Tab-separated table of C-alpha atoms in Angstrom:
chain	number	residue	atom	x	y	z
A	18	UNK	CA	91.138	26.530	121.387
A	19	UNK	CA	89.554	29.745	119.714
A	20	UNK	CA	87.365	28.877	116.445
A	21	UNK	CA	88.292	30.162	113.515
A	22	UNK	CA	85.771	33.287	111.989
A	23	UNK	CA	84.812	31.798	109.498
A	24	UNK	CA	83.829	28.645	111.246
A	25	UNK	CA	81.359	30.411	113.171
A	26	UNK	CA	79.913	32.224	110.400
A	27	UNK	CA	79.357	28.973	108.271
A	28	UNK	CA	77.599	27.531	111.335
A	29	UNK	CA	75.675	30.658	112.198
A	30	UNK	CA	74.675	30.687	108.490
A	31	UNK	CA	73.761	27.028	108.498
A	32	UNK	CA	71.583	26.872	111.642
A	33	UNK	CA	69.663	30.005	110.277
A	34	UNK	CA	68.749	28.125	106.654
A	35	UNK	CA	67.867	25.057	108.841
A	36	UNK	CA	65.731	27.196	111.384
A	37	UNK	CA	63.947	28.660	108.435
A	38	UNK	CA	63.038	25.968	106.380
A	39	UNK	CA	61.621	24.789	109.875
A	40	UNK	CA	59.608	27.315	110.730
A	41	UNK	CA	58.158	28.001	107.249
A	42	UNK	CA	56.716	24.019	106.842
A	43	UNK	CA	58.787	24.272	102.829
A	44	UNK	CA	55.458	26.574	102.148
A	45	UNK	CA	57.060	27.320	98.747
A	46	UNK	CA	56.340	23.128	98.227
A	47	UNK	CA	53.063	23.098	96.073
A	48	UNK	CA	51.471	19.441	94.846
A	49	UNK	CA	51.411	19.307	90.921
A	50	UNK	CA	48.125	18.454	89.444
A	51	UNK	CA	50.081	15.596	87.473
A	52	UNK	CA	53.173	13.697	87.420
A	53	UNK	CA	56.030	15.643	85.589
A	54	UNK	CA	55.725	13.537	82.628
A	55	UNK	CA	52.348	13.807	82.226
A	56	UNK	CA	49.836	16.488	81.401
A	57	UNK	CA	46.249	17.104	83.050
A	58	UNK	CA	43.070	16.549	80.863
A	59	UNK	CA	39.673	17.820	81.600
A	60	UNK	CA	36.292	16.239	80.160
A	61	UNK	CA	34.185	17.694	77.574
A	62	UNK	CA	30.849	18.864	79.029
A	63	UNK	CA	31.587	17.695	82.348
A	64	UNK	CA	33.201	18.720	85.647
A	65	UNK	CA	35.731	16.045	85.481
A	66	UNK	CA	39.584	16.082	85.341
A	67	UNK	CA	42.402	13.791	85.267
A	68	UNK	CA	46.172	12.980	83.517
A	69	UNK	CA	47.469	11.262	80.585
A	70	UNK	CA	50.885	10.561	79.815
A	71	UNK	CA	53.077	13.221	77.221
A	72	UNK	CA	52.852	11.033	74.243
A	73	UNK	CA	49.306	9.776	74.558
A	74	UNK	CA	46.295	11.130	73.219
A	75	UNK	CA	43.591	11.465	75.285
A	76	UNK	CA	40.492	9.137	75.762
A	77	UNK	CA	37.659	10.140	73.328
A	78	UNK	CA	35.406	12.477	75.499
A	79	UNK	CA	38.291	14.054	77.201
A	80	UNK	CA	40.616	16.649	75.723
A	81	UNK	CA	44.123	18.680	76.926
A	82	UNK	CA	43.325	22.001	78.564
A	83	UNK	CA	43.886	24.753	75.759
A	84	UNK	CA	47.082	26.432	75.324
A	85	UNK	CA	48.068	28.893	78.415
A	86	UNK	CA	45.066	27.700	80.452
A	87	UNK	CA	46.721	24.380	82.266
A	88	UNK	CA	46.778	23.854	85.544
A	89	UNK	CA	50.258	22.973	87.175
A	90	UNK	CA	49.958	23.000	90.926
A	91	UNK	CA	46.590	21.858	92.844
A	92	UNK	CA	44.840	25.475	93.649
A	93	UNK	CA	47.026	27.934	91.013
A	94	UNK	CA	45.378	30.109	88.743
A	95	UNK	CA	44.264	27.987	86.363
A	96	UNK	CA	43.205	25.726	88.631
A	97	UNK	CA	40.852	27.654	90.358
A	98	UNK	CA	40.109	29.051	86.558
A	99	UNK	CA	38.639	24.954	85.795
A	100	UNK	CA	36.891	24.817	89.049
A	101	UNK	CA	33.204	25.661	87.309
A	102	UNK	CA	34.400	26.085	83.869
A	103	UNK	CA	34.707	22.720	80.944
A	104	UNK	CA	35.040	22.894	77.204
A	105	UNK	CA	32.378	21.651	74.677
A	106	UNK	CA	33.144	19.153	71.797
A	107	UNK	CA	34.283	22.028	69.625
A	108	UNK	CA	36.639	23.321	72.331
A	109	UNK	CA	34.540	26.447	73.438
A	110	UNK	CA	35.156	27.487	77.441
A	111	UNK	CA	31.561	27.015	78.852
A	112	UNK	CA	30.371	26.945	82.210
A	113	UNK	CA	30.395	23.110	84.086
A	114	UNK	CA	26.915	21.255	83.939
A	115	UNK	CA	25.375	21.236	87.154
């Protein structure tokens, strides 16, 4: 029994999507640098960094990353941005104590 065109195109177009996701490993799949309901903090005068939840305030000595400049994904812009760079205690960007 001959398959219908459309059939075969459906399939075609299926096993393609399927092959391609394969091949590519999801590379458009990046890790977030925090949960989705939580945003990344960064320490004042230091090189650490870590999350606190939406509604919380963050732990004295530790502050939100200023407006524009937050990291979302592990290795974007911003986060390469942070990599040597903190903020003082009157929010200033300064260069990371060594």
């Amino acid at each position: 029994m001959p398959q219908h065109p459309r059939t075969s195109l459906l399939a075609l177009a299926l096993t393609s999507g399927v092959t391609a996701l394969l091949l590519t490993g999801c590379a458009g799949w990046q890790e977030r640098v925090c949960m989705p309901d939580e945003d990344p903090v960064l320490a004042v005068n230091s090189s650490g960094s870590g999350c606190v939840a939406e509604d919380e305030e963050p732990a004295p000595g530790w502050t939100r990353y200023p407006e524009g400049k937050v990291p979302v994904h592990l290795d974007d812009k911003w986060d390469r941005y942070w990599s040597d760079k903190t903020v003082d205690e009157n929010g200033r960007i300064v260069p990371q104590p060594q």
